[in-house]
Structures are given as C-alpha cells and as structure tokens.
Coordinates of C-alpha atoms in Angstrom, one line a residue:
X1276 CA 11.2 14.5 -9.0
X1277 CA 13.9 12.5 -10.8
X1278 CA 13.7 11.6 -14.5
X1279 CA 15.8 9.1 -15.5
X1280 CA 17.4 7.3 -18.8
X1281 CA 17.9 3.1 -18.8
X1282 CA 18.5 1.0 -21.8
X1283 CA 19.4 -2.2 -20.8
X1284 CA 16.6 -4.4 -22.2
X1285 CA 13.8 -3.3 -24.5
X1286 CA 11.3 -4.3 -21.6
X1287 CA 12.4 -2.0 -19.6
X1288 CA 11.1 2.0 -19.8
X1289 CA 13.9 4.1 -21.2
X1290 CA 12.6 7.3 -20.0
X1291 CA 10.7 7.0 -16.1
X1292 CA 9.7 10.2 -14.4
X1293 CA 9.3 9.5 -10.5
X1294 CA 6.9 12.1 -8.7
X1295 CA 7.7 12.5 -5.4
X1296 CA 10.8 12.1 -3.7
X1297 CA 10.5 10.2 -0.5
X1298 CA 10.1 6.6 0.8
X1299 CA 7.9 5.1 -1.8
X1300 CA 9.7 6.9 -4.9
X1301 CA 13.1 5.8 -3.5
X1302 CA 12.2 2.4 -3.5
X1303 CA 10.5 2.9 -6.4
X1304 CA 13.6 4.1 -7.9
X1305 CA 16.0 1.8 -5.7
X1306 CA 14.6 -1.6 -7.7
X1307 CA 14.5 0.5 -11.0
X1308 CA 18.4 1.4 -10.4
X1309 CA 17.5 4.9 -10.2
X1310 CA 19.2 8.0 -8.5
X1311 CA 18.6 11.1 -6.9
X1312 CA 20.4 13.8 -4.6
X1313 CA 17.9 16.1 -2.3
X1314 CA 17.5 16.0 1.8
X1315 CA 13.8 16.5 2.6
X1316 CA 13.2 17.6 6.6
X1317 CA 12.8 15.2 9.4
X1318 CA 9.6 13.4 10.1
X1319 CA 10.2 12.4 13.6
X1320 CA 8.0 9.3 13.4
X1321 CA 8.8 5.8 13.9
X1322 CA 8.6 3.1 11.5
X1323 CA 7.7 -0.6 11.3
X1324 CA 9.9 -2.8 8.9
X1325 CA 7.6 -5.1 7.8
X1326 CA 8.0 -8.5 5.6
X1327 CA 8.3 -7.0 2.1
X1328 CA 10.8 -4.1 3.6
X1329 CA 13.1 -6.5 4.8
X1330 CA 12.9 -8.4 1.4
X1331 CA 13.6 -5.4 -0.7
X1332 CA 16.5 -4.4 1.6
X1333 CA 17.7 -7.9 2.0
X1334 CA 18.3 -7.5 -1.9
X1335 CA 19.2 -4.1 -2.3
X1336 CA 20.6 -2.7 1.0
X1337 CA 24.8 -2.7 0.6
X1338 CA 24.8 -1.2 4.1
X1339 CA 23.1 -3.5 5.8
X1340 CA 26.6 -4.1 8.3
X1341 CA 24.7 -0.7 9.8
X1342 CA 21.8 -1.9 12.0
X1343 CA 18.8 0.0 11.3
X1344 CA 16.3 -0.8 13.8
X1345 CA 15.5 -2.2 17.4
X1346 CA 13.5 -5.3 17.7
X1347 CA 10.5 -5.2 19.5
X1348 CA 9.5 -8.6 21.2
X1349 CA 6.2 -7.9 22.7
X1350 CA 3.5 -6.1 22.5
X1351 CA 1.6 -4.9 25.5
X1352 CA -0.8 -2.7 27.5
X1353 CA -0.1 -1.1 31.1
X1354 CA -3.0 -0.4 33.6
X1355 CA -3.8 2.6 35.4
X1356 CA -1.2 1.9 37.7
X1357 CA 1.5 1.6 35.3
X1358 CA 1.5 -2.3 35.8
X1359 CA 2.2 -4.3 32.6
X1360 CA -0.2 -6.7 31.2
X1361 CA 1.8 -8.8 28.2
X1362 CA -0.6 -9.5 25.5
X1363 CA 1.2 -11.3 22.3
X1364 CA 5.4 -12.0 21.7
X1365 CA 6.2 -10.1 18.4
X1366 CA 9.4 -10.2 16.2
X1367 CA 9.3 -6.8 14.7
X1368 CA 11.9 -4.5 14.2
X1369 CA 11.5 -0.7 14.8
X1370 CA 13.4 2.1 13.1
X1371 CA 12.5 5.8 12.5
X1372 CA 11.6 7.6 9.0
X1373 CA 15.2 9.5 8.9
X1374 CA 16.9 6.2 9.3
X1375 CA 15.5 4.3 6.6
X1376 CA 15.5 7.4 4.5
X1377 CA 19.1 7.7 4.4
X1378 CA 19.3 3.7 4.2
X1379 CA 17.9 4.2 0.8
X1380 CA 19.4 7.1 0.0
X1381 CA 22.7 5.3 0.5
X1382 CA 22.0 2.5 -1.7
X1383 CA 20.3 5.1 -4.4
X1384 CA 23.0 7.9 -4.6
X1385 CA 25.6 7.4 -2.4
X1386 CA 24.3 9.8 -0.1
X1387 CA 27.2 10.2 2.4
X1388 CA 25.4 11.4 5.8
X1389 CA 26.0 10.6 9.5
X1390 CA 23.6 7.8 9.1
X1391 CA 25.7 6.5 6.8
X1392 CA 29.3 7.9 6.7
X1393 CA 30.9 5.7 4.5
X1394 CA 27.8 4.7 1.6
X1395 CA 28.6 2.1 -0.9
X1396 CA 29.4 3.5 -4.8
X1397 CA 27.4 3.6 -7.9
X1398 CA 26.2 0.0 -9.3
X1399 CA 27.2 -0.1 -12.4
X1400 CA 24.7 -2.0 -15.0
X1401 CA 26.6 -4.1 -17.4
X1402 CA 28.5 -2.8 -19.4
X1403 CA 28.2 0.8 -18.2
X1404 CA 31.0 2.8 -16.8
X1405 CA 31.1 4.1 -13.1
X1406 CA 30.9 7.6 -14.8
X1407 CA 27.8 7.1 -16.5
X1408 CA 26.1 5.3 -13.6
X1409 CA 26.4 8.7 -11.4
X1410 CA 25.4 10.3 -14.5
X1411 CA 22.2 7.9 -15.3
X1412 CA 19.9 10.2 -13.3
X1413 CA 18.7 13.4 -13.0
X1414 CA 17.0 15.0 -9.9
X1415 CA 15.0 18.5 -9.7
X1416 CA 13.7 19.6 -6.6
X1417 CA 11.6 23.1 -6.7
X1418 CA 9.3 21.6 -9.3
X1419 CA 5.7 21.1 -9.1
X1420 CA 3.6 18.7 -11.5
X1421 CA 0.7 20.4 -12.9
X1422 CA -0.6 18.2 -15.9
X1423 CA 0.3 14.7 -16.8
X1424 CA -1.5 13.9 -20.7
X1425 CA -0.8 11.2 -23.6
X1426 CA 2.1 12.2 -26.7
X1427 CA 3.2 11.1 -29.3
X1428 CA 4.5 7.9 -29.9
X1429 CA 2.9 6.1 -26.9
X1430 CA 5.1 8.6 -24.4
X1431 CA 3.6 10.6 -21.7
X1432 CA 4.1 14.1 -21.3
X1433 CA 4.6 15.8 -17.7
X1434 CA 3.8 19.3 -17.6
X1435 CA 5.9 21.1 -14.3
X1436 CA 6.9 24.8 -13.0
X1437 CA 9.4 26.1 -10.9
X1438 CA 8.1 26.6 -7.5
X1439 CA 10.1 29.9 -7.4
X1440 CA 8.2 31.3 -10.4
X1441 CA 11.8 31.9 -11.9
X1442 CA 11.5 29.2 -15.4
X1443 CA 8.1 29.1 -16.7
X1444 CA 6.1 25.8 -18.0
X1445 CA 8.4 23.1 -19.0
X1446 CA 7.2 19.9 -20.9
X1447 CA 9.0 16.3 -20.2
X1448 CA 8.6 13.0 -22.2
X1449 CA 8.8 9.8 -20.4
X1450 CA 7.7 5.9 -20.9
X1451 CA 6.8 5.5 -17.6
X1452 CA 5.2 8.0 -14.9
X1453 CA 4.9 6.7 -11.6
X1454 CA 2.6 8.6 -9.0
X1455 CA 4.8 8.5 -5.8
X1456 CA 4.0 11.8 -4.6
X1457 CA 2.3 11.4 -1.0
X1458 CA -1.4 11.8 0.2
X1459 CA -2.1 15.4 -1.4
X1460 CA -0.6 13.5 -5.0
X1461 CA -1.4 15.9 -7.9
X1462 CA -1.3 12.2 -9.9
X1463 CA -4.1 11.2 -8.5
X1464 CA -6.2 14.6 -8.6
X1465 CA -5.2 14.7 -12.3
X1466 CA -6.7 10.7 -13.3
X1467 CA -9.3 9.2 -10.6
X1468 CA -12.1 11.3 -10.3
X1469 CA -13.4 13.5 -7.4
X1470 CA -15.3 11.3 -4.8
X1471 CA -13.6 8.2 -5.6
X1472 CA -10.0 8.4 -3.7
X1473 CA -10.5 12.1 -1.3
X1474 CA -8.7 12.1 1.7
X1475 CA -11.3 12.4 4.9
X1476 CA -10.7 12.9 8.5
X1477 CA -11.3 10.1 10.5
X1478 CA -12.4 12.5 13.4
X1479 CA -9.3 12.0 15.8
X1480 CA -6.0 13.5 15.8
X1481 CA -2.4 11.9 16.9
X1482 CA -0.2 14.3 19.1
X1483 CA 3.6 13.1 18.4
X1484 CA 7.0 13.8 20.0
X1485 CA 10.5 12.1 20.9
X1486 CA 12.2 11.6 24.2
X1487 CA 15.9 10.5 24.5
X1488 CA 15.4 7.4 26.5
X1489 CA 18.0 8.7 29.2
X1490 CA 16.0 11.8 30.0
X1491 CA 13.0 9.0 31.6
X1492 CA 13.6 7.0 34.6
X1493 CA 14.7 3.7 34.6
X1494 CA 11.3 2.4 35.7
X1495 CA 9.7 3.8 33.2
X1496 CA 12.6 3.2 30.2
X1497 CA 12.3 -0.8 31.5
X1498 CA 8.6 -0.9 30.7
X1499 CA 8.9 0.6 27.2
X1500 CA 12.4 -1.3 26.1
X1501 CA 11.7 -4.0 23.6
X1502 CA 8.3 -3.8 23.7
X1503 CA 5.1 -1.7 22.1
X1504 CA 3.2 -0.5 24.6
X1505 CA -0.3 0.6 24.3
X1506 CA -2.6 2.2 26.7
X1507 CA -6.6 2.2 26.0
X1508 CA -9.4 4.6 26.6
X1509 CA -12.3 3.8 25.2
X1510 CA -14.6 6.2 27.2
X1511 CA -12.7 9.2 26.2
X1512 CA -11.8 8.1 22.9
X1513 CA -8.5 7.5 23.2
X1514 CA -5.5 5.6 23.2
X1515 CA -1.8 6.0 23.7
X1516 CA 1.7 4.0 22.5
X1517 CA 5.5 4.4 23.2
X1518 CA 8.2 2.6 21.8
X1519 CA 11.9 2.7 21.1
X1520 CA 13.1 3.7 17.9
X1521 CA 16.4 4.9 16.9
X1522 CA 18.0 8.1 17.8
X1523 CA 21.2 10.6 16.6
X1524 CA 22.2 9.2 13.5
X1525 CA 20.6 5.9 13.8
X1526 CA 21.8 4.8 17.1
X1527 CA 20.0 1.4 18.1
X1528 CA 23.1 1.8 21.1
X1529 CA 21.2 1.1 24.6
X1530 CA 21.1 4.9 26.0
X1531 CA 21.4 6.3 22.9
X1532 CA 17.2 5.7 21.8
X1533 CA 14.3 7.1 21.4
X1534 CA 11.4 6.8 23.2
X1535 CA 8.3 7.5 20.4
X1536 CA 5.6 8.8 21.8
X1537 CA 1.8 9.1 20.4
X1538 CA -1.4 9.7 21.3
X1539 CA -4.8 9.1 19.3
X1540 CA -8.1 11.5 20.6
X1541 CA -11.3 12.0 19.2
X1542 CA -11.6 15.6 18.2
X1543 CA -14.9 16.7 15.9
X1544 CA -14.4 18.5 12.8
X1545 CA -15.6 22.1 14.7
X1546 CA -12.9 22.2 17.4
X1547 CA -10.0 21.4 15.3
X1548 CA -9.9 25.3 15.2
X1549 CA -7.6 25.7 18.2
X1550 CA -5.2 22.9 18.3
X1551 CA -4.3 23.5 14.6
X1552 CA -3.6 26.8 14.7
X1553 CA 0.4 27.5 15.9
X1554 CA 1.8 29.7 17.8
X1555 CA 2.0 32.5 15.1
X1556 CA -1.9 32.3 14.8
X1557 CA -1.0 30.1 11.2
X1558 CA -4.0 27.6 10.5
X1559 CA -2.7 24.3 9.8
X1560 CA -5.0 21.6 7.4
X1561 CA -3.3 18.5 8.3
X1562 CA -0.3 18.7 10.0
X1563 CA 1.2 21.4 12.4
X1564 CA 5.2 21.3 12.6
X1565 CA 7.1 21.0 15.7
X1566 CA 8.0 23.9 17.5
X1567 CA 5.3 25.8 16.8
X1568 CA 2.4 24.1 18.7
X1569 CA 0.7 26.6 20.7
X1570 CA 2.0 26.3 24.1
X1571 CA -1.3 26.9 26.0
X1572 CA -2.5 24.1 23.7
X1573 CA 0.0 21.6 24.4
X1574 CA -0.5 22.7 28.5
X1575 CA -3.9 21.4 28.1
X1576 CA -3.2 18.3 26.2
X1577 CA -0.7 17.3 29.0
X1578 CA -2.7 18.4 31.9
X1579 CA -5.9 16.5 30.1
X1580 CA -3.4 13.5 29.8
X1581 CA -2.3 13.5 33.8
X1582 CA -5.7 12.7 34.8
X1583 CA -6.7 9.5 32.7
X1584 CA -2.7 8.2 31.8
X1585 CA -0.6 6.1 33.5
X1586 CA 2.4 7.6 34.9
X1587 CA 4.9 6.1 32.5
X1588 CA 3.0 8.0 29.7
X1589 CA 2.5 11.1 31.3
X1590 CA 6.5 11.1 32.5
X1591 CA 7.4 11.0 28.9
X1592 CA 4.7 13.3 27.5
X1593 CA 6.1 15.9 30.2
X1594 CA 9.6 15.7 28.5
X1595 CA 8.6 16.0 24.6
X1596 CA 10.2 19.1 23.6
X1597 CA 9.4 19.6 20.3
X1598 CA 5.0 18.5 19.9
X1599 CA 3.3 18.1 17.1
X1600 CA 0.1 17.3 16.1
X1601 CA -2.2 15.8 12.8
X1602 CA -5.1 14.5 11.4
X1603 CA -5.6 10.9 11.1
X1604 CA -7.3 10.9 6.9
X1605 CA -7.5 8.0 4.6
X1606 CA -8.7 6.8 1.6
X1607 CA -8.0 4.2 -1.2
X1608 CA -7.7 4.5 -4.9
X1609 CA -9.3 2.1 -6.6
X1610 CA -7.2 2.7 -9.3
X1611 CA -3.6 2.1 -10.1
X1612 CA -2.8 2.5 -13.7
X1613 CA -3.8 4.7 -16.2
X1614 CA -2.5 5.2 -19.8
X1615 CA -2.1 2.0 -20.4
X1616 CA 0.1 1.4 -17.9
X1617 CA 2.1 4.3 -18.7
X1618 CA 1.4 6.4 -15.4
X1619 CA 1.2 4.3 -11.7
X1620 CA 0.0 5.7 -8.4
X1621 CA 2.5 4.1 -5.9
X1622 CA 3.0 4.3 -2.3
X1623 CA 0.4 6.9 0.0
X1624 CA -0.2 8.2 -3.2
X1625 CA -2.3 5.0 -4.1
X1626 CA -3.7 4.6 -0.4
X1627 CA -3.3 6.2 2.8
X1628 CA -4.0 3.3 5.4
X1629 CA -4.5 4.8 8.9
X1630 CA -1.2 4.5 11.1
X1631 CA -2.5 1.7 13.5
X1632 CA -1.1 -0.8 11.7
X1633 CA 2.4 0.0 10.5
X1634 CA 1.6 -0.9 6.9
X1635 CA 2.2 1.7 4.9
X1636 CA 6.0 1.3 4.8
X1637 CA 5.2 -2.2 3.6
X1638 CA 3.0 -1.0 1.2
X1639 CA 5.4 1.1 -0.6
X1640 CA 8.1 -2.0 -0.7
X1641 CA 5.6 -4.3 -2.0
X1642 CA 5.1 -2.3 -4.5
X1643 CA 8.0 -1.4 -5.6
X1644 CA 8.6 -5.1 -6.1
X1645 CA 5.8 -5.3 -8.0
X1646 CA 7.2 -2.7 -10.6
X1647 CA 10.3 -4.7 -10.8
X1648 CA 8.5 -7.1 -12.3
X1649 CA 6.5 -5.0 -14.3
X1650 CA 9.5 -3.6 -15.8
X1651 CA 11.2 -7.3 -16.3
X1652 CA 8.0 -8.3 -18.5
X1653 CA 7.2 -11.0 -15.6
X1654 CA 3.4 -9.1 -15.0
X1655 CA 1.5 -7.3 -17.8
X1656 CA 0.0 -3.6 -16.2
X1657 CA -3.6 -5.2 -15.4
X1658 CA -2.1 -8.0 -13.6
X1659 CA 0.5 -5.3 -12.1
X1660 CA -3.0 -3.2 -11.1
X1661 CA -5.1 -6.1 -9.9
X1662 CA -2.1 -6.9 -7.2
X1663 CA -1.6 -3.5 -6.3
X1664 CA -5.6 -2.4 -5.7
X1665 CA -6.6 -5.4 -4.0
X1666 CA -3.8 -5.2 -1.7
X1667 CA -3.9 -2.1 -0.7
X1668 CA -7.8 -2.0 -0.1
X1669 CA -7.3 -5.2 1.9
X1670 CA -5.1 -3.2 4.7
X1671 CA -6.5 0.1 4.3
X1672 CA -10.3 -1.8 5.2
X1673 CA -7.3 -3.6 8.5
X1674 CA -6.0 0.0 9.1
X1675 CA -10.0 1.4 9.3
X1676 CA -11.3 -1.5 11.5
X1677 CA -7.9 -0.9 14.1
X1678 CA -8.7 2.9 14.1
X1679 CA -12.3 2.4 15.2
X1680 CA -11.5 -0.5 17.5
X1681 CA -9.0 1.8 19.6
X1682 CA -11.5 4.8 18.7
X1683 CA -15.1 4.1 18.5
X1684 CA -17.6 2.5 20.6
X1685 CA -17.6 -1.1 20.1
X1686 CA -20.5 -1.2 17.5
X1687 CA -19.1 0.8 15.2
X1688 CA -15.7 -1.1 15.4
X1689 CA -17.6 -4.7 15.0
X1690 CA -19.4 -3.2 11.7
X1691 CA -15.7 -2.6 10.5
X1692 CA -14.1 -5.8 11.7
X1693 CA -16.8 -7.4 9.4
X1694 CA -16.2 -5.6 6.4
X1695 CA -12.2 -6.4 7.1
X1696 CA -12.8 -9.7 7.4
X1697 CA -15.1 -10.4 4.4
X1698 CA -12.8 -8.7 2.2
X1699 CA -9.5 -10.9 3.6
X1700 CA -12.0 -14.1 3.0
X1701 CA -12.2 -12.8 -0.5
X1702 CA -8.6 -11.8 -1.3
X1703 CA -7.7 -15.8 0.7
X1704 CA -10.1 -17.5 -2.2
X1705 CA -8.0 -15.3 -4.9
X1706 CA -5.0 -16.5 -3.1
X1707 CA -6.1 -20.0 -3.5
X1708 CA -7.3 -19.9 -7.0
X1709 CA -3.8 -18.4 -8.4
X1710 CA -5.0 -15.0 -9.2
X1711 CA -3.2 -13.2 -6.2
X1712 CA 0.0 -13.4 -5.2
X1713 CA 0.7 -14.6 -1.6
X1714 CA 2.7 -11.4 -0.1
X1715 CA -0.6 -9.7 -0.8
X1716 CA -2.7 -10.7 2.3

C-alpha cells in the first residue's frame, strides 16, 4: 500500500492512498508519478500487451531500449496429429507477469533488478529536487485495509493493521483512495453491496506451468514459436494453449524462452476437493501454488491429457516442473466511484474478466489513463465512472462469451455471444454519439 504526497497543481490530490501493490496500482501510480519499493512473488503467467499497455509505456517506459516481449504473428490450432491449421495473422506481443512487473517498477522506483540492471533515476516534477522525488512516496507492505469511511474536510479516512499483530489500528487521511487491490479487494467488500460484484466459479479450472523452450524438441518448439496455439475439445470440455513468453530475467533471446503452457477443464463445484488440496493435505479456495500440487493429482491430469492431446502438448506438459492449478471466477462491479469520487475501484479489483482474452492487463492501463485525466481536471468522476464501467462490462460480457465458446456446448456459448454482442452494439452507438471514448470498445 503506498500513500503518497503531490502538490503540483490544485487539481491534483495532495494526499492518494493506493491499495494494492501490483500491476494495476503501479500503473495507477506510474501516471500519478508515484513510488514504491516491495518485490511480491512470481506469478509464472504470460501476459498480453495490449493497445492501451503499449500507450502508457510508450509514454512512461525510460527502459524501453530493454525489449519486453516476443511477438506473436499468428494464431492457430493443431489437430490430433499435431498438424497445424493457421487460423488469423496477429501482431501481438507476448511477455510474462515478472517482466512487466519490474518494467514498471523500474520506471516507478528505480527498482534495480536483473530485469532491469541499470533502471533510470527519480523524475523530478518541476521544481522539486532529486532528494525529495525519492522521498515523495511512502510504501508499507504487512498492512491490511480494514475500513475505508468519510472525514473531515472532504478527506477519506483508511483504517489498516499490521499483519503481524505487532502495531495496532492505525488511521490515514488521504484525497484520493483508489481500490487496486486484486479480485479478493477489501475496497469493494467495504462499498458495493453483496450480490452485486461476488466472484463465482465459472465451473472449469486452468492447470499452468513453464517449459524452457530448449528442454522441447525442435519439432515441437517450431510449432509453438511466434505463434498462439490452441487446441479444442469440446466433448470433454476442454481446451489447451502454449506460447512463448519470456524467460530468466526477461530474455526474448531465441533459446532462452519460455514455452507457457495452460490448460482449461470443466471440473463441478463437488470434485474440486482433490485437485485443490496440495501435497501437505492444505485446501486451497482459488489458487494452489507451485510445488505443492499433489503429485498423484498431477499423474492423473497428464495421463488424462495423453489420451485426447496432441503430442506437442502432451511433450511439454510432461516437462512442467513446477504445476499449478486455479479457478477460473469473474465478476464485474457496476460501480467505480464512491465518495464522490474520492475512493476508485481500479484494475481486477473493478472486474475480473475471464483469462481467454488477454484483457485484463489492458484494463488496468486504460484505466490508469483514465485517472490521469481525472487528476488533470480533463473528466469530472461521473464521466471518469461512466468510461470505466461500461468498459469493463463490455470485455468482461467478451471474456464470458470466449470461456463458454471454448467450454460449453454450443447453446450455451450462442446465448453469450448474443449478450456480447448486444452490449458492443450499444457501447458502438455511445461511441458514435460522443459519450464514450473510442479506446473503450
């Protein structure tokens, strides 16, 4: 959670508490000229840089000499035989979680890390002095938001603990709150109401892992390279997808990749019993960590695999080392602001779109542009919300109609495309009209 001080216009928040600390909040913080300074673990999951990703880093990213991603120039399917069917040319580029991470981190601190040995220094607002730039921020990790209510003098005040139980209740005043902390947000438990924005299980689960790209053959690392590559099973409910992303400290050298690996199945609610619970007999709710699958469980994913995959897929399931596995949940706010404008939900916190489409990286970017010109006076909060919610519902209703396309029988994926498609109608008219802006659909 970083709290930070700015006075360089009277538009601008002096006081902004961010809540959260990972992709959303620092871009959130990155167009806000915000800094922070903690390292949270590895995700191990690929990444899509979409449109509004690239714009906020082709304005903010002083690294950008580094490459951060591979470009992927088709997408495409493989048959049982492992033959590939080409389906549509794409220019998108692929990185991983870590690698962008530390690309804002970089740009936000000055975070010196093997991703980025040699990060660029504080930026200075005008007038200020490098010293006070380092010093503009303040970053406490261990703490946990518990209330967020109105004070005096049009403030907000941020009730937090310690996690370690050492420092009791402690009260913070800020202008601006903004909600950045993930799917389980306490932001949005404390303002929308229950029933409106609860995260569900779609009924399917993804199993995840990472391959060096050297440890697969070079058949099968000449059918993944440049290319996302899916493979469909509509019968068992299922579908798989491998692409390169980067590896050891960002490496986008041939040799050097990943190879990311997922796979979507259909599990019902009553037998997630036994592939969430790890190896030390721990229940897991949404996500299980790597290393700790249960190995008989993952023997009976991959032996399940070898008799409906394509050999490509079951070459590099057969080499992930490290497993893991989580629920696929969504849901969508249909809220944004609250206070007046002085707390935001921001990022997964606001929505969590279903992973089929590689949107929610975008999401948090648009956003964060959005508050930049929030904060410059050039959008009053409602038109601030109104951009954000209808957005964000748009793709999360695109993220639901791909998860039951690749999931569901074809009914139930045609009932979906339709809601999808009457909504994007809808959001084209506003478009037209003026009263939504363009990046939006």
């Amino acid at each position: 959670m970083a709290r930070e001080s700015v006075s360089t216009s009277t538009t601008i928040p002096k006081d902004v508490i961010i809540v959260g600390g990972s992709l959303s909040a620092l871009m959130q913080g990155l167009v806000l000229e915000r800094f922070t300074t903690d390292k949270p673990p590895s995700h191990m999951a690929g990444v899509c840089l979409g449109p509004d990703v690239l714009r906020l880093l082709g304005r903010y990213d002083r690294a950008a000499t580094i490459p951060l991603g591979i470009r992927a120039e088709l997408l495409q399917s493989v048959d049982r035989e492992g033959r590939r069917r080409p389906f549509l040319h794409i220019h998108r580029i692929m990185s991983s979680w870590d690698a962008l991470y530390f690309r804002l981190r970089a740009n936000f601190d000055g975070l010196a890390t093997e991703y980025i040995p040699s990060p660029p220094g504080p930026r200075p607002l005008e007038g200020e002095s490098i010293a006070s730039a380092k010093a503009r921020a303040r970053y406490q990790v261990g703490q946990e938001v518990v209330d967020i209510r109105p004070a005096s003098e049009g403030r907000v005040s941020v009730s937090i603990v310690d996690v370690s139980g050492e420092v009791g209740k402690r009260e913070l005043a800020a202008d601006l709150v903004l909600g950045a902390d993930g799917p389980n947000s306490v932001v949005r438990k404390v303002f929308v109401p229950p029933g409106l924005a609860d995260r569900r299980y779609a009924n399917y689960v993804a199993w995840r892992g990472v391959v060096p790209e050297l440890q697969a053959s070079k058949e099968t690392r000449e059918i993944f390279s440049k290319n996302i590559t899916y493979f469909v099973l509509k019968a068992e409910g299922a579908h798989a997808i491998v692409y390169n992303i980067p590896g050891d400290a960002g490496s986008v050298a041939t040799g050097q990749r990943l190879l990311n690996f997922c796979l979507y199945l259909n599990v019902a609610p009553g037998c997630l019993d036994e592939i969430m619970t790890d190896s030390a007999g721990v229940r897991h709710q949404i996500s299980g960590p790597p290393n700790k699958v249960h190995p008989e469980v993952w023997a009976q994913q991959k032996a399940s695999a070898r008799r409906v995959l394509p050999a490509p897929y079951v070459e590099i399931m057969d080499k992930i080392a490290s497993p893991f596995v989580h629920l696929i949940t969504d849901y969508c706010s249909p809220r944004a602001s609250f206070l007046e404008g002085k707390v935001l939900l921001v990022g997964d916190a606001s929505a969590l779109l279903r992973p089929h489409i590689a949107f929610s990286t975008n999401q948090a970017a648009y956003q964060a542009l959005l508050t930049e010109r929030l904060v410059k006076g050039e959008l009053d909060v409602a038109e601030w919300e109104y951009q954000v919610t209808a957005a964000t519902y748009l793709h999360w209703k695109r993220s639901v109609w791909f998860g039951q396309f690749f999931q569901q029988p074809l009914a139930v994926a045609l009932i979906s495309a339709v809601q999808y498609w009457a909504v994007a109608a809808l959001n084209r008219l506003r478009t037209w009209a003026g009263w939504l802006s363009g990046q939006a659909v």
